[in-house]
Short mmCIF file of C-alpha atoms in Angstrom, two decimals:
data_model
loop_
_atom_site.label_atom_id
_atom_site.label_comp_id
_atom_site.label_asym_id
_atom_site.label_seq_id
_atom_site.Cartn_x
_atom_site.Cartn_y
_atom_site.Cartn_z
CA UNK V 255 -25.15 -5.90 -10.76
CA UNK V 256 -21.36 -5.50 -10.60
CA UNK V 257 -19.77 -4.86 -7.24
CA UNK V 258 -18.07 -1.49 -6.89
CA UNK V 259 -14.94 -1.06 -4.83
CA UNK V 260 -14.92 1.94 -2.51
CA UNK V 261 -12.61 4.75 -3.57
CA UNK V 262 -9.34 4.55 -1.64
CA UNK V 263 -7.49 7.49 -0.18
CA UNK V 264 -4.77 8.90 -2.43
CA UNK V 265 -2.28 8.41 0.40
CA UNK V 266 -2.53 5.36 2.66
CA UNK V 267 -0.66 4.91 5.93
CA UNK V 268 0.32 1.26 6.25
CA UNK V 269 1.35 1.47 9.91
CA UNK V 270 -0.90 -0.93 11.79
CA UNK V 271 -1.53 1.54 14.61
CA UNK V 272 -3.23 3.76 12.04
CA UNK V 273 -5.99 1.26 11.17
CA UNK V 274 -6.03 -1.45 13.89
CA UNK V 275 -7.46 -0.49 17.25
CA UNK V 276 -6.70 -3.66 19.24
CA UNK V 277 -3.07 -4.16 18.27
CA UNK V 278 -2.17 -5.98 21.48
CA UNK V 279 -4.00 -9.12 20.30
CA UNK V 280 -1.84 -9.41 17.16
CA UNK V 281 1.63 -10.85 16.72
CA UNK V 282 4.18 -8.86 14.69
CA UNK V 283 3.85 -11.08 11.61
CA UNK V 284 0.05 -10.71 11.73
CA UNK V 285 0.35 -6.92 11.86
CA UNK V 286 2.65 -7.02 8.83
CA UNK V 287 0.14 -9.23 7.01
CA UNK V 288 -2.69 -6.79 7.81
CA UNK V 289 -0.60 -3.91 6.43
CA UNK V 290 0.07 -5.77 3.18
CA UNK V 291 -3.62 -6.69 2.92
CA UNK V 292 -4.44 -2.97 3.22
CA UNK V 293 -1.89 -2.17 0.50
CA UNK V 294 -3.44 -4.76 -1.82
CA UNK V 295 -7.01 -3.60 -1.18
CA UNK V 296 -6.10 0.07 -1.65
CA UNK V 297 -3.99 -0.55 -4.75
CA UNK V 298 -6.61 -2.80 -6.34
CA UNK V 299 -9.26 -0.14 -5.71
CA UNK V 300 -7.00 2.59 -7.11
CA UNK V 301 -6.51 0.50 -10.26
CA UNK V 302 -10.28 -0.06 -10.46
CA UNK V 303 -10.96 3.70 -10.17
CA UNK V 304 -8.24 4.58 -12.73
CA UNK V 305 -6.13 6.62 -10.31
CA UNK V 306 -2.96 7.85 -12.02
CA UNK V 307 -1.03 7.21 -8.78
CA UNK V 308 -1.38 6.30 -5.13
CA UNK V 309 1.05 6.81 -2.26
CA UNK V 310 1.79 4.42 0.59
CA UNK V 311 3.45 5.45 3.84
CA UNK V 312 5.73 2.70 5.12
CA UNK V 313 7.96 4.79 7.40
CA UNK V 314 11.46 4.14 8.66
CA UNK V 315 11.56 1.74 11.57
CA UNK V 316 13.57 -1.44 11.01
CA UNK V 317 12.61 -1.53 7.33
CA UNK V 318 10.50 -4.68 7.62
CA UNK V 319 7.32 -3.02 6.36
CA UNK V 320 9.22 -1.15 3.64
CA UNK V 321 10.80 -4.38 2.38
CA UNK V 322 7.43 -6.17 2.31
CA UNK V 323 5.81 -3.21 0.50
CA UNK V 324 8.50 -3.13 -2.19
CA UNK V 325 8.30 -6.92 -2.65
CA UNK V 326 4.54 -6.67 -3.15
CA UNK V 327 4.88 -3.77 -5.58
CA UNK V 328 7.50 -5.70 -7.57
CA UNK V 329 4.91 -8.44 -8.04
CA UNK V 330 2.29 -5.92 -9.20
CA UNK V 331 4.77 -4.38 -11.65
CA UNK V 332 5.90 -7.75 -12.98
CA UNK V 333 2.27 -8.74 -13.60
CA UNK V 334 1.65 -5.48 -15.49
CA UNK V 335 -0.90 -4.13 -13.00
CA UNK V 336 1.15 -0.98 -12.31
CA UNK V 337 3.56 1.04 -14.43
CA UNK V 338 6.20 1.90 -11.82
CA UNK V 339 6.95 2.82 -8.22
CA UNK V 340 9.64 4.82 -6.47
CA UNK V 341 10.36 6.55 -3.17
CA UNK V 342 8.78 9.99 -2.90
CA UNK V 343 11.21 12.74 -3.87
CA UNK V 344 10.15 14.70 -0.78
CA UNK V 345 9.93 11.90 1.79
CA UNK V 346 11.61 8.51 1.41
CA UNK V 347 9.20 7.06 4.00
CA UNK V 348 6.56 7.12 1.24
CA UNK V 349 6.45 5.09 -1.96
CA UNK V 350 4.69 6.56 -5.00
CA UNK V 351 2.97 4.03 -7.24
CA UNK V 352 2.20 5.03 -10.83
CA UNK V 353 -0.70 3.00 -12.10
CA UNK V 354 -1.07 4.12 -15.70
CA UNK V 355 1.69 4.57 -18.24
#
């Protein structure tokens, strides 16, 4: 039997404090890695479930998370897994990812 991925939320907050409860045991680079892992898992599941789009909240801060998110999305776009991505028109702390054409 094929494994099914759980349906992801349509908007995912990538801030580590939103999904990690024991943040004090992580170093900054590990927290960033966990956030990118969440992006990958959510985006892969959204692709699997044929979502037309998914939104990721990266916030303002120093821009480290935003830069890592956009680098990861560039890879997905280059590989043909997503159609496009852009900052939300209403909130630039969110990136909108269009999965289908």
